[in-house]
Amino acid sequence: MPATNGYSNGVSNGHVADTPTAQPVHPTAARRPADLVTVQSENTIYSEDYITSRFVNRGANVVVQHDGRYVVQPNATAYEFQTTRKVPKTGLMMVGVGGNNGTTLTATIFANRHNISWHTKTGIQPPNYLGSLLRASTVRLGIDASQKDVYAPLSDLLPMVHPNDLVLGGWDISGMRLDKAMERAQVLEWDLQRQVAPYMKQMGSPLPSIYYPDYIAANQAERADNVLPGDDKQTHLEHIRKDIRNFKAAHGLDQVIVFWTANTERYSAIIPGVNDTADALLSAIKTSHPEVAPSTVFAVASILEGVPFINGAPQNTFVPGAIALAEREHSFIGGDDLKSGQTKLKSVLAEFLVNAGIKPLSIASYNHLGNNDGWNLSQEAQFKSKEISKSSVVDDMVAANHLLYKTPAQLKTEGGGLAKGKDLSKGEHPDHLVVIKYMPAVGDSKRAIDEYYSEIMGGGRSTISIFNECEDSLLATPLILDLSILAELLTRVKYRNADEGGDFKSLYPVLSLLSYMLKAPLVKPGTDVVNSLSRQRNALETFLKACIGIEGSSDLLLETRIW
């Protein structure tokens, strides 16, 4: 007999229960025409295979004279971008696929792919991709005939992989089957787990991963029952390369993205002749040097296979030799560390205060969480990696305002450089404290407490305190999607100097355009790191617009400010 309460009787994973009827597809998961946004301009050409655009990159060279005067010389360079329109069949291989993030992402994609709704204590919950910059945010295109702003989904500016189409797989040091690993993670509602469990079960167990006990907390040893045998790192490298090739062939894939979402590792020591050059790193892997981390082996395997590798954890996976190898092989890399909650908020608040002419004197951040990430971070070496990642987030904003913070040169002139035990080699800087504690009872619900203590006019003080509670994996999962989808897109974008002509060539291997989603963005060696969230977002939006021939920011709204 048909159900009359809005549910249908279903059998799933051995359980008989009421299953919610399918809900309308959420806008963040909807499929829209590939040509939803079309630019009609002499700067944009659409062919069957490519979108070719002309973009003028406008900047300025600045000379600071001895008396402090600024001499600004505007410049402009024209580029052409060529974006392949065909979206390849793409696989996502996660290192740590059986962890909280890996199982949450997998279950979320299955729920959206099959439009699975589930029962909660407040009603029926449809699946969605909330929290994804690409799938759940919009970009201003311009104005319509009535002078109203027009916005389009960010994901529709260029042809991108739909997350529902990703083919999933990966490695884990735990051999637990993915449906059981999802249950172990305790992130998702039970009714959702019940319905996606059959799909997770079909995926089976993760591929064996690399386990070097020295790199992660000793408390993870009990999970390590699915590891590659021995300690020969060259053998491990070749095994991972073969796994990537086999996965690609088995699923008929055009492209693979490899994503590290496994445990935070300790930092690797940078040693001349070991990991400072591409050849040294390859040699160190052959000799199984102890300062070659599992994540670096995965990165090198991906680079040599020509597939993008993204590091979603804070350790220094990309030692100088790994970056040099990516440059040599023209293979894409990106990282480090997912920026999901407290750090993202910190980058916004610090920028707000500094841009408002208010001087933060100290920033104190306390966290406690109870998932396996917190358990691993309870060991000092792994916490140190996270502390370094989280502590640099305000550096560029502080350095941008020498009216508030003295530069190294100013401190040197004053005879400073050390004050109250602080190293001021980078200039004056707010005190910055980061504390993370493991609290099993709260599970995946991370609690973050921040205090911003600032100087205001007349020697006054201002204190802003924030308590932030978030479900860690449900914030991190959309970032994995964004990073993977953008990495794939950037493999299809080529450029050339419009005035010089010649062949189109690929972007630089370090994908710094991914910075919006990362705590400690990896950038081209020798260039400054940008942590300002608004600048990161603007850079990405401007680049995507440039690829369709839309030039510059439209926030001036000049048409509303003149007669």
XYZ file of C-alpha atoms in Angstrom:
563
model
C 0.000 0.000 0.000
C 1.433 3.406 -0.904
C 2.672 5.509 2.000
C 0.398 8.447 2.852
C 2.766 10.386 5.126
C 5.165 11.729 2.470
C 7.438 8.702 2.864
C 7.804 5.433 1.038
C 8.720 2.135 2.634
C 12.305 1.271 1.709
C 14.808 -1.431 2.494
C 18.382 -0.194 2.823
C 21.487 -1.792 4.324
C 19.416 -4.485 6.001
C 17.007 -2.050 7.641
C 13.340 -1.523 6.892
C 12.368 2.084 7.421
C 10.392 4.971 6.029
C 12.401 6.704 3.343
C 11.629 10.349 2.481
C 10.291 10.897 -0.997
C 12.619 12.699 -3.380
C 12.742 16.457 -2.934
C 13.381 19.051 -5.680
C 17.066 19.220 -6.582
C 18.775 21.931 -4.528
C 20.066 24.891 -6.598
C 23.633 24.130 -5.473
C 23.379 20.652 -7.009
C 21.321 21.577 -10.082
C 22.651 21.121 -13.593
C 22.477 24.141 -15.851
C 23.348 24.687 -19.535
C 27.061 24.678 -20.308
C 26.647 28.045 -22.040
C 24.636 29.703 -19.275
C 27.003 32.689 -19.402
C 27.986 33.897 -22.888
C 30.034 37.040 -23.510
C 29.409 38.975 -26.727
C 32.562 40.991 -27.235
C 35.476 41.414 -29.596
C 37.577 40.148 -26.673
C 35.885 36.731 -26.585
C 35.751 34.007 -29.234
C 33.801 30.754 -28.841
C 34.760 27.794 -31.002
C 33.653 24.193 -30.725
C 36.742 23.331 -28.686
C 37.835 26.513 -26.933
C 36.872 29.768 -25.305
C 39.568 32.281 -26.262
C 39.643 35.641 -24.525
C 41.767 38.779 -24.438
C 42.484 40.343 -21.059
C 44.543 43.393 -20.164
C 46.309 42.989 -16.837
C 46.655 46.481 -15.377
C 49.110 47.222 -12.601
C 51.640 49.761 -11.452
C 55.333 49.969 -10.682
C 56.049 52.076 -7.609
C 59.282 53.776 -6.638
C 59.583 54.955 -3.036
C 62.001 57.855 -3.013
C 64.461 58.612 -0.226
C 62.168 61.297 1.209
C 59.223 58.893 1.330
C 57.432 60.159 -1.773
C 55.725 57.614 -4.032
C 56.189 57.690 -7.793
C 53.605 55.474 -9.488
C 54.024 54.254 -13.063
C 50.884 52.464 -14.371
C 51.464 49.549 -16.730
C 49.330 47.206 -18.784
C 50.035 43.844 -20.416
C 47.590 42.119 -22.739
C 47.148 38.350 -22.470
C 45.076 35.797 -24.306
C 43.540 32.870 -22.448
C 42.415 29.660 -24.087
C 40.108 27.357 -22.101
C 39.219 23.890 -23.367
C 35.419 23.630 -23.322
C 35.056 19.864 -23.010
C 34.858 18.821 -19.373
C 36.864 15.610 -18.911
C 35.649 12.566 -17.055
C 37.417 13.151 -13.771
C 38.347 10.958 -10.848
C 39.125 12.142 -7.323
C 41.520 9.926 -5.377
C 41.699 10.907 -1.718
C 44.534 9.954 0.590
C 42.608 9.311 3.798
C 39.379 8.407 2.019
C 38.255 6.403 5.059
C 38.544 9.356 7.442
C 35.971 11.926 8.500
C 36.430 14.178 5.471
C 36.748 11.354 2.948
C 33.623 9.482 4.026
C 31.613 12.684 4.469
C 32.486 13.867 0.968
C 31.731 10.469 -0.551
C 28.377 10.195 1.204
C 27.460 13.776 0.263
C 28.132 13.129 -3.421
C 26.066 9.948 -3.336
C 23.212 11.792 -1.616
C 23.243 14.536 -4.261
C 23.778 12.137 -7.172
C 20.735 10.060 -6.182
C 18.769 12.976 -4.665
C 18.503 11.206 -1.308
C 16.650 13.176 1.368
C 16.687 12.109 4.998
C 14.759 12.433 8.221
C 15.964 14.840 10.937
C 14.301 15.932 14.164
C 13.152 19.119 12.388
C 11.822 17.531 9.201
C 13.038 16.341 5.799
C 16.512 17.459 4.754
C 17.373 17.478 1.029
C 21.001 17.118 -0.074
C 22.975 20.179 -1.155
C 26.457 21.605 -1.640
C 26.227 24.492 0.816
C 29.657 25.763 1.811
C 31.065 25.332 -1.675
C 32.347 28.592 -3.123
C 31.795 27.280 -6.641
C 28.399 25.665 -6.200
C 26.799 27.997 -3.640
C 28.062 31.503 -4.417
C 27.433 33.955 -7.225
C 29.386 36.590 -9.141
C 28.220 39.976 -10.373
C 28.239 40.158 -14.170
C 26.973 43.718 -14.612
C 23.637 45.504 -14.783
C 20.470 44.968 -16.787
C 18.371 47.506 -18.672
C 16.788 48.736 -15.447
C 20.195 49.375 -13.822
C 19.828 46.395 -11.484
C 22.755 44.138 -10.655
C 22.793 40.724 -12.356
C 24.461 37.777 -10.638
C 25.290 34.325 -11.978
C 26.503 31.160 -10.199
C 30.289 31.209 -9.958
C 30.445 27.626 -11.228
C 28.813 28.653 -14.516
C 31.369 31.191 -15.698
C 33.379 28.388 -17.323
C 32.761 24.692 -18.046
C 33.528 22.838 -14.805
C 33.146 19.306 -13.485
C 29.854 18.785 -11.672
C 30.623 17.217 -8.280
C 27.992 14.523 -8.887
C 30.103 13.283 -11.799
C 33.326 12.761 -9.870
C 34.527 9.145 -9.765
C 35.728 8.512 -6.222
C 38.445 6.334 -4.780
C 41.634 6.495 -2.780
C 43.887 5.170 -0.071
C 43.756 4.821 3.708
C 45.934 3.236 6.384
C 42.690 1.815 7.793
C 41.161 -0.998 5.752
C 37.684 -0.502 7.180
C 35.004 -0.685 4.489
C 33.728 2.800 3.611
C 30.184 2.313 4.888
C 31.591 1.259 8.255
C 34.182 4.052 8.178
C 31.338 6.540 7.667
C 29.642 5.075 10.724
C 32.883 5.325 12.712
C 33.266 9.003 11.792
C 29.940 9.938 13.457
C 29.478 13.015 11.266
C 26.285 12.416 9.290
C 22.704 11.904 10.434
C 21.836 8.227 10.900
C 18.991 8.293 8.381
C 21.345 9.621 5.703
C 23.959 7.006 6.598
C 21.316 4.294 6.322
C 20.405 5.303 2.791
C 23.877 5.901 1.363
C 25.439 2.864 3.067
C 24.712 0.491 0.130
C 26.568 2.805 -2.267
C 29.461 3.166 0.169
C 29.560 -0.592 0.645
C 29.851 -1.126 -3.104
C 33.064 0.935 -3.072
C 34.597 -1.590 -0.711
C 37.764 -0.871 1.241
C 40.393 1.785 0.488
C 43.624 0.969 -1.295
C 46.559 0.291 1.071
C 48.364 3.503 1.970
C 51.821 4.545 3.147
C 52.471 4.454 6.882
C 55.665 5.832 8.402
C 54.987 5.846 12.168
C 57.406 8.702 12.787
C 55.238 11.135 10.846
C 51.859 10.881 12.587
C 50.812 10.493 16.210
C 51.464 7.154 17.872
C 47.765 6.970 18.749
C 47.015 6.310 15.054
C 48.836 2.962 15.077
C 45.673 1.054 15.982
C 44.119 2.185 12.679
C 47.097 1.193 10.545
C 45.968 -2.233 9.306
C 45.965 -1.426 5.568
C 49.486 -0.308 4.721
C 52.007 -0.973 1.995
C 54.560 -3.491 3.301
C 58.179 -2.702 4.025
C 59.992 0.613 4.273
C 61.346 0.960 0.737
C 60.105 4.390 -0.309
C 60.986 3.903 -3.978
C 58.814 0.766 -4.033
C 56.029 2.722 -2.352
C 56.367 5.512 -4.925
C 56.057 3.098 -7.826
C 53.090 1.377 -6.155
C 51.185 4.680 -5.787
C 51.950 5.613 -9.395
C 50.560 2.260 -10.507
C 47.444 2.786 -8.355
C 46.794 6.094 -10.131
C 47.234 4.544 -13.569
C 45.026 1.564 -12.695
C 42.267 3.791 -11.284
C 42.339 5.951 -14.384
C 42.188 2.962 -16.715
C 39.568 1.017 -14.735
C 37.081 3.911 -14.878
C 37.967 5.255 -18.322
C 39.010 8.611 -16.896
C 40.473 11.557 -18.763
C 41.830 13.209 -15.608
C 42.602 12.328 -11.984
C 43.006 14.664 -9.006
C 44.893 13.342 -5.961
C 43.948 14.995 -2.669
C 45.641 14.581 0.724
C 42.960 14.607 3.430
C 44.748 12.179 5.729
C 46.375 12.830 9.107
C 48.461 15.905 9.777
C 52.122 14.941 9.673
C 55.065 16.436 11.498
C 57.210 18.872 9.556
C 60.037 17.437 7.485
C 63.480 18.922 8.053
C 64.797 20.760 4.987
C 68.243 19.262 4.381
C 70.597 20.325 1.569
C 71.218 17.406 -0.747
C 68.140 15.545 0.523
C 65.001 17.495 -0.364
C 66.152 20.906 -1.561
C 66.251 20.044 -5.286
C 64.228 17.786 -7.572
C 67.084 15.337 -8.153
C 68.022 15.293 -4.477
C 64.432 14.456 -3.503
C 64.182 11.648 -6.057
C 67.499 10.281 -4.784
C 66.297 10.545 -1.167
C 63.236 8.479 -2.073
C 65.461 5.836 -3.679
C 67.543 5.598 -0.487
C 64.429 5.729 1.773
C 65.717 8.779 3.627
C 63.836 9.293 6.929
C 62.971 12.919 6.093
C 60.744 11.966 3.150
C 57.140 12.070 4.378
C 54.283 9.874 3.125
C 52.516 12.965 1.754
C 55.634 13.914 -0.193
C 55.788 10.434 -1.726
C 52.158 10.837 -2.844
C 52.947 14.307 -4.208
C 55.951 13.041 -6.163
C 53.925 10.102 -7.521
C 51.224 12.503 -8.718
C 53.740 14.890 -10.258
C 55.444 12.084 -12.157
C 52.061 10.819 -13.364
C 51.113 14.314 -14.523
C 48.029 14.612 -12.318
C 47.304 17.529 -9.947
C 48.052 16.962 -6.253
C 46.409 19.066 -3.532
C 47.590 19.019 0.083
C 44.691 19.604 2.467
C 46.795 19.327 5.648
C 49.285 21.760 7.232
C 52.589 19.863 7.021
C 55.334 20.941 4.593
C 54.584 18.279 1.985
C 55.939 20.554 -0.727
C 59.577 20.697 0.272
C 61.686 22.763 -2.172
C 62.578 19.632 -4.144
C 58.886 18.798 -4.684
C 58.155 22.286 -6.025
C 61.206 22.082 -8.296
C 60.042 18.693 -9.576
C 56.559 20.092 -10.311
C 58.186 22.924 -12.256
C 60.335 20.496 -14.228
C 57.428 18.169 -15.029
C 54.903 21.006 -15.588
C 52.558 19.219 -13.188
C 50.120 21.086 -10.940
C 50.308 21.230 -7.136
C 48.386 23.210 -4.522
C 48.061 23.583 -0.755
C 48.302 23.807 2.224
C 45.667 23.074 4.884
C 41.917 23.535 4.485
C 40.645 26.932 5.660
C 37.173 26.167 6.933
C 36.282 27.962 10.168
C 38.335 29.877 12.689
C 41.177 30.828 10.361
C 38.809 32.047 7.645
C 37.037 34.233 10.195
C 40.390 35.476 11.512
C 41.510 36.572 8.045
C 38.287 38.566 7.702
C 38.381 40.192 11.141
C 42.085 41.030 11.057
C 41.640 42.652 7.661
C 38.583 44.563 8.889
C 40.433 45.932 11.913
C 43.626 46.886 10.076
C 41.717 48.440 7.148
C 39.640 50.434 9.637
C 42.840 51.905 11.119
C 42.478 49.896 14.346
C 45.640 48.212 15.644
C 45.297 44.609 16.865
C 47.777 44.090 19.700
C 47.041 40.432 20.329
C 45.008 37.615 18.821
C 44.376 34.549 20.948
C 42.732 31.453 19.463
C 41.628 28.411 21.429
C 40.181 25.256 19.861
C 38.941 21.952 21.138
C 37.503 19.081 19.137
C 36.987 15.362 19.530
C 37.346 13.754 16.123
C 40.333 11.773 14.891
C 41.972 14.951 13.622
C 41.977 16.269 17.180
C 43.263 12.932 18.456
C 46.201 13.049 16.044
C 46.893 16.724 16.826
C 47.160 15.931 20.531
C 50.778 14.941 19.843
C 53.174 17.894 19.891
C 54.923 17.341 16.534
C 51.626 17.212 14.627
C 50.189 20.173 16.549
C 53.269 22.195 15.613
C 52.420 21.772 11.910
C 48.899 23.075 12.542
C 50.156 25.931 14.724
C 52.499 27.130 11.981
C 49.707 26.937 9.414
C 47.248 28.911 11.542
C 49.702 31.515 12.851
C 50.744 33.122 9.551
C 47.245 34.138 8.489
C 47.550 37.819 9.515
C 51.100 38.463 8.295
C 50.322 40.130 4.964
C 47.579 42.334 6.424
C 49.909 43.579 9.156
C 52.744 44.167 6.674
C 50.397 46.212 4.461
C 49.959 49.003 7.025
C 53.183 50.633 8.249
C 51.093 53.425 9.787
C 50.013 50.917 12.433
C 52.960 48.515 12.522
C 56.622 49.470 12.288
C 58.606 47.874 9.513
C 61.902 46.014 10.126
C 63.733 49.084 8.782
C 61.920 51.386 11.222
C 62.702 49.081 14.122
C 66.347 48.910 13.079
C 66.522 52.696 12.933
C 65.134 52.816 16.464
C 67.659 50.214 17.610
C 64.984 47.550 17.992
C 64.558 44.068 16.556
C 63.821 42.234 19.757
C 61.185 43.328 22.241
C 59.712 41.458 25.168
C 61.360 38.278 23.916
C 59.747 38.536 20.468
C 61.563 38.189 17.176
C 60.685 41.290 15.213
C 62.706 40.471 12.109
C 59.476 40.681 10.087
C 58.546 43.960 11.720
C 56.136 44.840 14.499
C 53.453 42.214 14.848
C 50.498 41.425 17.136
C 51.002 38.722 19.752
C 49.410 35.619 18.274
C 48.548 32.501 20.261
C 47.033 29.266 18.909
C 45.926 26.431 21.203
C 44.273 23.146 20.132
C 43.074 20.544 22.640
C 41.511 17.133 22.170
C 38.072 16.813 23.800
C 36.484 13.452 22.877
C 32.967 14.314 24.031
C 32.343 17.011 21.393
C 33.222 14.705 18.469
C 33.263 16.439 15.083
C 31.755 19.595 16.589
C 34.779 21.887 16.860
C 34.651 24.773 19.333
C 36.769 27.862 18.689
C 37.200 30.879 20.961
C 38.946 34.015 19.671
C 39.903 37.259 21.346
C 41.037 40.301 19.352
C 42.605 42.928 21.637
C 43.279 46.207 19.828
C 44.490 49.761 20.338
C 42.113 52.562 19.360
C 42.261 56.352 19.438
C 43.810 58.093 22.425
C 45.402 54.974 23.852
C 42.049 53.272 24.280
C 41.505 49.543 23.980
C 38.910 47.450 22.208
C 38.252 43.738 22.727
C 36.241 41.530 20.374
C 35.527 37.995 21.605
C 33.946 35.325 19.419
C 32.733 31.824 20.184
C 32.424 29.713 17.063
C 30.962 26.192 16.973
C 31.051 24.271 13.726
C 30.808 20.724 12.441
C 34.344 20.353 11.219
C 33.963 17.839 8.396
C 30.794 19.440 7.028
C 32.739 22.680 6.533
C 35.861 20.995 5.171
C 34.137 18.727 2.639
C 32.917 21.507 0.288
C 36.462 22.907 0.216
C 37.786 19.579 -1.056
C 35.256 19.770 -3.870
C 36.152 23.373 -4.732
C 39.887 22.703 -4.722
C 39.560 19.565 -6.836
C 37.170 21.104 -9.385
C 39.263 24.265 -9.722
C 42.486 22.252 -10.057
C 40.931 20.310 -12.922
C 39.693 23.495 -14.593
C 43.120 25.133 -14.386
C 44.656 22.209 -16.266
C 42.477 23.264 -19.229
C 43.458 26.956 -19.172
C 46.425 28.130 -21.241
C 47.751 31.613 -21.906
C 50.095 33.655 -24.061
C 51.231 37.253 -24.318
C 48.799 38.855 -26.773
C 51.432 41.120 -28.314
C 54.116 38.464 -28.674
C 51.842 35.679 -29.947
C 53.335 32.208 -30.152
C 52.016 29.004 -28.661
C 49.685 28.889 -25.677
C 51.279 27.418 -22.558
C 50.078 26.087 -19.224
C 49.876 28.114 -16.029
C 52.689 27.989 -13.480
C 52.523 24.658 -11.585
C 51.859 26.106 -8.106
C 48.134 26.871 -8.145
C 48.050 29.929 -5.893
C 44.583 30.761 -7.275
C 43.319 28.120 -4.824
C 44.333 30.306 -1.858
C 40.777 31.191 -0.804
C 40.259 27.655 0.503
C 43.667 27.254 2.201
C 45.153 28.372 5.527
C 48.778 28.533 4.390
C 48.606 29.107 0.625
C 51.431 27.687 -1.432
C 52.759 30.316 -3.852
C 55.533 30.640 -6.405
C 58.863 30.722 -4.531
C 59.998 34.277 -3.920
C 56.515 35.828 -4.090
C 54.444 37.150 -1.212
C 51.661 35.111 0.338
C 48.236 36.770 0.295
C 46.012 35.733 3.219
C 43.414 38.487 2.877
C 40.181 36.618 2.163
C 38.734 39.444 0.080
C 41.870 39.662 -2.078
C 41.918 35.887 -2.528
C 38.280 35.836 -3.620
C 38.778 38.824 -5.917
C 41.825 37.214 -7.558
C 39.924 34.020 -8.327
C 36.824 35.849 -9.564
C 38.899 38.193 -11.723
C 40.777 35.277 -13.270
C 37.604 33.353 -14.124
C 36.131 36.502 -15.659
C 39.343 37.119 -17.613
C 38.970 33.682 -19.178
C 35.680 34.804 -20.745
C 36.894 38.292 -21.646
C 35.320 40.329 -18.849
C 37.850 42.830 -17.619
C 38.339 44.302 -14.178
C 36.165 44.768 -11.111
C 32.743 46.355 -11.461
C 32.461 47.421 -7.810
C 33.150 51.061 -8.686
C 29.537 51.347 -9.905
C 30.550 54.500 -11.735
C 27.227 54.647 -13.558
C 25.515 55.319 -10.199
C 27.942 58.087 -9.200
C 27.778 60.373 -12.239
C 25.010 62.359 -13.967
